[in-house]
Amino acid sequence: MSTAGENRSSRRIDDVRLIRAAQQGDAAAFEQLVRQYDRAVLRLTVHLTGSEEDGQDIYQEAFLRAYIHLARFRFECSFYTWIYRIATNLCLDHLRRKRARGYEFTITNSPDGEEHQLLDRIPDQSINASPERNLTGRILREHIVRALGNLSPRERMVFELKHYHGLQLRTVAGILKTTEGTVKNILFRATHKLRLQLSEVR
């Protein structure tokens, strides 16, 4: 029976083979790499930007940049870390621009051009869902999103990569090209700020 570690190791070996083929001009090999990671990267970009439209744009831009710069890939990290790094850097730039413009993170645009609260689109799937409970849950989610919006883009990024995407701090450090100690400090600051902001909600 194979372990998770063996699976990761075999996937990395497979990625190396695909990257080398793609670097030689094999478009099908690059497409296979994209298929392996596209859902994870799209989930990351939509979640971090709080917008399906912006998330889609950044997701496409991330893979376009990966394709353009693949010849420079030196196998110093996994393809997974590399593509996540490209996507998170694009998301960081996006969040900094939005923050500079005072953008409210909870707004998203639907295909018909209407603006909606992103939180309105997260239904309560529980069996015992009641209007009162839905309202309480919605208010709490609103406070959480607002509190996340008050973090610096880097604090938000570290917090979400760790808690929403379940990445280890070592992996987050690799993605953000910093040390694990720095990531721990950023996470501590982010968690402390969120606790302070959410303490009044209880």
PDB file of C-alpha atoms in Angstrom:
ATOM      1  CA  MET A   1       0.000   0.000   0.000  1.00  0.00           C
ATOM      2  CA  SER A   2       1.544   3.310  -1.091  1.00  0.00           C
ATOM      3  CA  THR A   3       1.906   6.169   1.349  1.00  0.00           C
ATOM      4  CA  ALA A   4       1.118   9.859   0.781  1.00  0.00           C
ATOM      5  CA  GLY A   5       4.868  10.524   0.741  1.00  0.00           C
ATOM      6  CA  GLU A   6       5.412   7.949  -2.028  1.00  0.00           C
ATOM      7  CA  ASN A   7       2.541   9.454  -4.012  1.00  0.00           C
ATOM      8  CA  ARG A   8       4.066  12.928  -3.722  1.00  0.00           C
ATOM      9  CA  SER A   9       7.467  11.565  -4.721  1.00  0.00           C
ATOM     10  CA  SER A  10       6.114   9.732  -7.791  1.00  0.00           C
ATOM     11  CA  ARG A  11       4.105  12.808  -8.806  1.00  0.00           C
ATOM     12  CA  ARG A  12       7.214  14.984  -8.550  1.00  0.00           C
ATOM     13  CA  ILE A  13       9.163  12.511 -10.721  1.00  0.00           C
ATOM     14  CA  ASP A  14       6.295  12.564 -13.215  1.00  0.00           C
ATOM     15  CA  ASP A  15       6.290  16.392 -13.133  1.00  0.00           C
ATOM     16  CA  VAL A  16      10.031  16.477 -13.832  1.00  0.00           C
ATOM     17  CA  ARG A  17       9.513  14.253 -16.883  1.00  0.00           C
ATOM     18  CA  LEU A  18       6.664  16.458 -18.142  1.00  0.00           C
ATOM     19  CA  ILE A  19       8.574  19.705 -17.516  1.00  0.00           C
ATOM     20  CA  ARG A  20      11.626  18.434 -19.386  1.00  0.00           C
ATOM     21  CA  ALA A  21       9.418  17.400 -22.313  1.00  0.00           C
ATOM     22  CA  ALA A  22       7.609  20.770 -22.253  1.00  0.00           C
ATOM     23  CA  GLN A  23      10.960  22.592 -22.188  1.00  0.00           C
ATOM     24  CA  GLN A  24      11.810  20.717 -25.401  1.00  0.00           C
ATOM     25  CA  GLY A  25       8.652  22.113 -27.004  1.00  0.00           C
ATOM     26  CA  ASP A  26       6.173  19.312 -26.220  1.00  0.00           C
ATOM     27  CA  ALA A  27       2.883  21.258 -25.879  1.00  0.00           C
ATOM     28  CA  ALA A  28       0.952  18.129 -24.823  1.00  0.00           C
ATOM     29  CA  ALA A  29       3.308  17.669 -21.842  1.00  0.00           C
ATOM     30  CA  PHE A  30       2.616  21.234 -20.668  1.00  0.00           C
ATOM     31  CA  GLU A  31      -1.136  20.688 -21.108  1.00  0.00           C
ATOM     32  CA  GLN A  32      -0.855  17.620 -18.874  1.00  0.00           C
ATOM     33  CA  LEU A  33       0.909  19.719 -16.206  1.00  0.00           C
ATOM     34  CA  VAL A  34      -1.866  22.296 -16.428  1.00  0.00           C
ATOM     35  CA  ARG A  35      -4.543  19.597 -16.041  1.00  0.00           C
ATOM     36  CA  GLN A  36      -2.828  18.290 -12.879  1.00  0.00           C
ATOM     37  CA  TYR A  37      -2.858  21.666 -11.130  1.00  0.00           C
ATOM     38  CA  ASP A  38      -5.488  23.847 -12.801  1.00  0.00           C
ATOM     39  CA  ARG A  39      -8.304  23.152 -10.315  1.00  0.00           C
ATOM     40  CA  ALA A  40      -6.097  23.771  -7.274  1.00  0.00           C
ATOM     41  CA  VAL A  41      -4.721  27.008  -8.736  1.00  0.00           C
ATOM     42  CA  LEU A  42      -8.169  28.254  -9.789  1.00  0.00           C
ATOM     43  CA  ARG A  43      -9.560  27.492  -6.311  1.00  0.00           C
ATOM     44  CA  LEU A  44      -6.631  29.421  -4.821  1.00  0.00           C
ATOM     45  CA  THR A  45      -7.003  32.509  -7.041  1.00  0.00           C
ATOM     46  CA  VAL A  46     -10.803  32.752  -6.728  1.00  0.00           C
ATOM     47  CA  HIS A  47     -10.598  32.382  -2.957  1.00  0.00           C
ATOM     48  CA  LEU A  48      -7.751  34.862  -2.485  1.00  0.00           C
ATOM     49  CA  THR A  49      -9.256  37.529  -4.731  1.00  0.00           C
ATOM     50  CA  GLY A  50     -12.832  36.982  -3.525  1.00  0.00           C
ATOM     51  CA  SER A  51     -13.984  37.233  -7.149  1.00  0.00           C
ATOM     52  CA  GLU A  52     -14.681  34.530  -9.726  1.00  0.00           C
ATOM     53  CA  GLU A  53     -13.883  36.901 -12.585  1.00  0.00           C
ATOM     54  CA  ASP A  54     -10.591  38.183 -11.127  1.00  0.00           C
ATOM     55  CA  GLY A  55      -9.689  34.668  -9.996  1.00  0.00           C
ATOM     56  CA  GLN A  56     -10.184  33.319 -13.540  1.00  0.00           C
ATOM     57  CA  ASP A  57      -8.072  36.146 -15.013  1.00  0.00           C
ATOM     58  CA  ILE A  58      -5.211  35.567 -12.552  1.00  0.00           C
ATOM     59  CA  TYR A  59      -5.407  31.778 -12.983  1.00  0.00           C
ATOM     60  CA  GLN A  60      -5.008  32.180 -16.773  1.00  0.00           C
ATOM     61  CA  GLU A  61      -2.222  34.734 -16.326  1.00  0.00           C
ATOM     62  CA  ALA A  62      -0.381  32.378 -13.912  1.00  0.00           C
ATOM     63  CA  PHE A  63      -0.311  29.485 -16.397  1.00  0.00           C
ATOM     64  CA  LEU A  64       0.580  31.837 -19.258  1.00  0.00           C
ATOM     65  CA  ARG A  65       3.571  33.090 -17.256  1.00  0.00           C
ATOM     66  CA  ALA A  66       4.515  29.516 -16.353  1.00  0.00           C
ATOM     67  CA  TYR A  67       4.459  28.602 -20.065  1.00  0.00           C
ATOM     68  CA  ILE A  68       6.535  31.649 -21.067  1.00  0.00           C
ATOM     69  CA  HIS A  69       9.146  31.141 -18.317  1.00  0.00           C
ATOM     70  CA  LEU A  70       9.239  27.332 -18.271  1.00  0.00           C
ATOM     71  CA  ALA A  71      12.646  27.293 -20.003  1.00  0.00           C
ATOM     72  CA  ARG A  72      14.046  29.057 -16.900  1.00  0.00           C
ATOM     73  CA  PHE A  73      12.653  26.452 -14.489  1.00  0.00           C
ATOM     74  CA  ARG A  74      15.687  25.007 -12.646  1.00  0.00           C
ATOM     75  CA  PHE A  75      14.012  22.239 -10.564  1.00  0.00           C
ATOM     76  CA  GLU A  76      15.022  23.972  -7.289  1.00  0.00           C
ATOM     77  CA  CYS A  77      11.442  23.460  -6.070  1.00  0.00           C
ATOM     78  CA  SER A  78       8.453  21.398  -7.198  1.00  0.00           C
ATOM     79  CA  PHE A  79       6.279  22.586 -10.094  1.00  0.00           C
ATOM     80  CA  TYR A  80       3.423  22.781  -7.550  1.00  0.00           C
ATOM     81  CA  THR A  81       5.374  25.286  -5.414  1.00  0.00           C
ATOM     82  CA  TRP A  82       6.448  27.228  -8.505  1.00  0.00           C
ATOM     83  CA  ILE A  83       2.972  27.613 -10.029  1.00  0.00           C
ATOM     84  CA  TYR A  84       1.529  28.484  -6.591  1.00  0.00           C
ATOM     85  CA  ARG A  85       4.275  31.111  -6.216  1.00  0.00           C
ATOM     86  CA  ILE A  86       3.381  32.681  -9.566  1.00  0.00           C
ATOM     87  CA  ALA A  87      -0.348  32.670  -8.707  1.00  0.00           C
ATOM     88  CA  THR A  88       0.114  34.047  -5.167  1.00  0.00           C
ATOM     89  CA  ASN A  89       2.407  36.847  -6.414  1.00  0.00           C
ATOM     90  CA  LEU A  90      -0.226  37.838  -8.967  1.00  0.00           C
ATOM     91  CA  CYS A  91      -2.884  37.708  -6.220  1.00  0.00           C
ATOM     92  CA  LEU A  92      -0.687  39.830  -3.925  1.00  0.00           C
ATOM     93  CA  ASP A  93      -0.312  42.478  -6.634  1.00  0.00           C
ATOM     94  CA  HIS A  94      -4.068  42.363  -7.246  1.00  0.00           C
ATOM     95  CA  LEU A  95      -4.905  42.711  -3.512  1.00  0.00           C
ATOM     96  CA  ARG A  96      -2.455  45.608  -3.107  1.00  0.00           C
ATOM     97  CA  ARG A  97      -4.072  47.459  -6.023  1.00  0.00           C
ATOM     98  CA  LYS A  98      -7.562  46.817  -4.617  1.00  0.00           C
ATOM     99  CA  ARG A  99      -6.427  47.919  -1.150  1.00  0.00           C
ATOM    100  CA  ALA A 100      -4.933  51.123  -2.573  1.00  0.00           C
ATOM    101  CA  ARG A 101      -8.308  51.868  -4.172  1.00  0.00           C
ATOM    102  CA  GLY A 102     -10.176  51.026  -0.953  1.00  0.00           C
ATOM    103  CA  TYR A 103     -11.976  48.112  -2.611  1.00  0.00           C
ATOM    104  CA  GLU A 104     -14.473  46.122  -0.547  1.00  0.00           C
ATOM    105  CA  PHE A 105     -13.455  42.456  -0.775  1.00  0.00           C
ATOM    106  CA  THR A 106     -16.972  41.135  -0.347  1.00  0.00           C
ATOM    107  CA  ILE A 107     -18.250  42.483  -3.697  1.00  0.00           C
ATOM    108  CA  THR A 108     -18.243  40.358  -6.823  1.00  0.00           C
ATOM    109  CA  ASN A 109     -19.672  40.876 -10.308  1.00  0.00           C
ATOM    110  CA  SER A 110     -22.022  38.340 -11.856  1.00  0.00           C
ATOM    111  CA  PRO A 111     -22.060  37.652 -15.619  1.00  0.00           C
ATOM    112  CA  ASP A 112     -25.052  40.005 -16.001  1.00  0.00           C
ATOM    113  CA  GLY A 113     -22.945  42.889 -14.673  1.00  0.00           C
ATOM    114  CA  GLU A 114     -24.768  43.084 -11.325  1.00  0.00           C
ATOM    115  CA  GLU A 115     -22.754  43.476  -8.142  1.00  0.00           C
ATOM    116  CA  HIS A 116     -23.475  40.931  -5.416  1.00  0.00           C
ATOM    117  CA  GLN A 117     -22.188  40.301  -1.944  1.00  0.00           C
ATOM    118  CA  LEU A 118     -19.929  37.264  -2.379  1.00  0.00           C
ATOM    119  CA  LEU A 119     -21.202  35.932   0.940  1.00  0.00           C
ATOM    120  CA  ASP A 120     -24.799  35.842  -0.340  1.00  0.00           C
ATOM    121  CA  ARG A 121     -23.655  33.141  -2.730  1.00  0.00           C
ATOM    122  CA  ILE A 122     -22.489  30.773   0.026  1.00  0.00           C
ATOM    123  CA  PRO A 123     -25.640  28.812   0.925  1.00  0.00           C
ATOM    124  CA  ASP A 124     -26.143  27.148   4.300  1.00  0.00           C
ATOM    125  CA  GLN A 125     -26.395  23.454   3.417  1.00  0.00           C
ATOM    126  CA  SER A 126     -27.120  22.187   6.945  1.00  0.00           C
ATOM    127  CA  ILE A 127     -30.307  20.186   7.519  1.00  0.00           C
ATOM    128  CA  ASN A 128     -31.393  22.374  10.408  1.00  0.00           C
ATOM    129  CA  ALA A 129     -30.789  25.634   8.532  1.00  0.00           C
ATOM    130  CA  SER A 130     -33.296  28.242   9.618  1.00  0.00           C
ATOM    131  CA  PRO A 131     -33.677  31.877   8.472  1.00  0.00           C
ATOM    132  CA  GLU A 132     -32.359  33.043  11.860  1.00  0.00           C
ATOM    133  CA  ARG A 133     -29.370  30.719  11.717  1.00  0.00           C
ATOM    134  CA  ASN A 134     -28.698  31.677   8.098  1.00  0.00           C
ATOM    135  CA  LEU A 135     -28.702  35.339   9.067  1.00  0.00           C
ATOM    136  CA  THR A 136     -26.353  34.738  12.019  1.00  0.00           C
ATOM    137  CA  GLY A 137     -24.010  32.656   9.830  1.00  0.00           C
ATOM    138  CA  ARG A 138     -24.086  35.280   7.092  1.00  0.00           C
ATOM    139  CA  ILE A 139     -23.284  38.083   9.544  1.00  0.00           C
ATOM    140  CA  LEU A 140     -20.395  36.054  10.983  1.00  0.00           C
ATOM    141  CA  ARG A 141     -19.004  35.280   7.504  1.00  0.00           C
ATOM    142  CA  GLU A 142     -19.330  38.972   6.652  1.00  0.00           C
ATOM    143  CA  HIS A 143     -17.303  39.922   9.735  1.00  0.00           C
ATOM    144  CA  ILE A 144     -14.657  37.313   8.857  1.00  0.00           C
ATOM    145  CA  VAL A 145     -14.308  38.551   5.265  1.00  0.00           C
ATOM    146  CA  ARG A 146     -14.167  42.161   6.448  1.00  0.00           C
ATOM    147  CA  ALA A 147     -11.543  41.247   9.051  1.00  0.00           C
ATOM    148  CA  LEU A 148      -9.483  39.428   6.386  1.00  0.00           C
ATOM    149  CA  GLY A 149      -9.789  42.539   4.202  1.00  0.00           C
ATOM    150  CA  ASN A 150      -8.196  44.578   6.998  1.00  0.00           C
ATOM    151  CA  LEU A 151      -5.065  42.415   7.026  1.00  0.00           C
ATOM    152  CA  SER A 152      -2.117  43.411   4.872  1.00  0.00           C
ATOM    153  CA  PRO A 153      -2.089  41.476   1.566  1.00  0.00           C
ATOM    154  CA  ARG A 154       0.875  39.381   2.796  1.00  0.00           C
ATOM    155  CA  GLU A 155      -0.811  38.579   6.138  1.00  0.00           C
ATOM    156  CA  ARG A 156      -4.018  37.597   4.360  1.00  0.00           C
ATOM    157  CA  MET A 157      -2.076  35.434   1.912  1.00  0.00           C
ATOM    158  CA  VAL A 158      -0.232  33.511   4.650  1.00  0.00           C
ATOM    159  CA  PHE A 159      -3.386  33.043   6.741  1.00  0.00           C
ATOM    160  CA  GLU A 160      -5.444  31.763   3.812  1.00  0.00           C
ATOM    161  CA  LEU A 161      -2.746  29.469   2.413  1.00  0.00           C
ATOM    162  CA  LYS A 162      -2.344  27.900   5.858  1.00  0.00           C
ATOM    163  CA  HIS A 163      -5.939  27.690   7.062  1.00  0.00           C
ATOM    164  CA  TYR A 164      -8.085  27.552   3.902  1.00  0.00           C
ATOM    165  CA  HIS A 165      -5.742  25.625   1.621  1.00  0.00           C
ATOM    166  CA  GLY A 166      -4.162  23.463   4.334  1.00  0.00           C
ATOM    167  CA  LEU A 167      -0.575  24.086   3.260  1.00  0.00           C
ATOM    168  CA  GLN A 168       2.302  23.458   5.653  1.00  0.00           C
ATOM    169  CA  LEU A 169       4.247  26.538   6.784  1.00  0.00           C
ATOM    170  CA  ARG A 170       7.344  25.144   5.035  1.00  0.00           C
ATOM    171  CA  THR A 171       5.393  25.049   1.751  1.00  0.00           C
ATOM    172  CA  VAL A 172       4.000  28.560   2.295  1.00  0.00           C
ATOM    173  CA  ALA A 173       7.553  29.800   2.941  1.00  0.00           C
ATOM    174  CA  GLY A 174       8.688  28.181  -0.335  1.00  0.00           C
ATOM    175  CA  ILE A 175       5.828  29.782  -2.267  1.00  0.00           C
ATOM    176  CA  LEU A 176       6.512  33.245  -0.815  1.00  0.00           C
ATOM    177  CA  LYS A 177      10.311  32.801  -1.085  1.00  0.00           C
ATOM    178  CA  THR A 178      10.942  33.499   2.571  1.00  0.00           C
ATOM    179  CA  THR A 179      11.861  31.570   5.715  1.00  0.00           C
ATOM    180  CA  GLU A 180       9.535  29.409   7.766  1.00  0.00           C
ATOM    181  CA  GLY A 181      10.269  31.660  10.766  1.00  0.00           C
ATOM    182  CA  THR A 182       9.110  34.745   8.840  1.00  0.00           C
ATOM    183  CA  VAL A 183       5.921  32.940   7.798  1.00  0.00           C
ATOM    184  CA  LYS A 184       5.261  31.957  11.441  1.00  0.00           C
ATOM    185  CA  ASN A 185       5.624  35.606  12.515  1.00  0.00           C
ATOM    186  CA  ILE A 186       3.294  36.809   9.750  1.00  0.00           C
ATOM    187  CA  LEU A 187       0.736  34.119  10.665  1.00  0.00           C
ATOM    188  CA  PHE A 188       0.953  35.087  14.358  1.00  0.00           C
ATOM    189  CA  ARG A 189       0.337  38.775  13.508  1.00  0.00           C
ATOM    190  CA  ALA A 190      -2.551  37.911  11.182  1.00  0.00           C
ATOM    191  CA  THR A 191      -4.205  35.594  13.741  1.00  0.00           C
ATOM    192  CA  HIS A 192      -3.785  38.178  16.517  1.00  0.00           C
ATOM    193  CA  LYS A 193      -5.386  40.913  14.376  1.00  0.00           C
ATOM    194  CA  LEU A 194      -8.277  38.654  13.380  1.00  0.00           C
ATOM    195  CA  ARG A 195      -8.932  37.639  17.006  1.00  0.00           C
ATOM    196  CA  LEU A 196      -9.036  41.285  18.064  1.00  0.00           C
ATOM    197  CA  GLN A 197     -11.406  42.224  15.241  1.00  0.00           C
ATOM    198  CA  LEU A 198     -13.692  39.224  15.740  1.00  0.00           C
ATOM    199  CA  SER A 199     -13.797  39.368  19.557  1.00  0.00           C
ATOM    200  CA  GLU A 200     -16.632  41.906  19.396  1.00  0.00           C
ATOM    201  CA  VAL A 201     -18.745  39.585  17.196  1.00  0.00           C
ATOM    202  CA  ARG A 202     -19.259  36.938  19.907  1.00  0.00           C
TER     203      ARG A 202
END
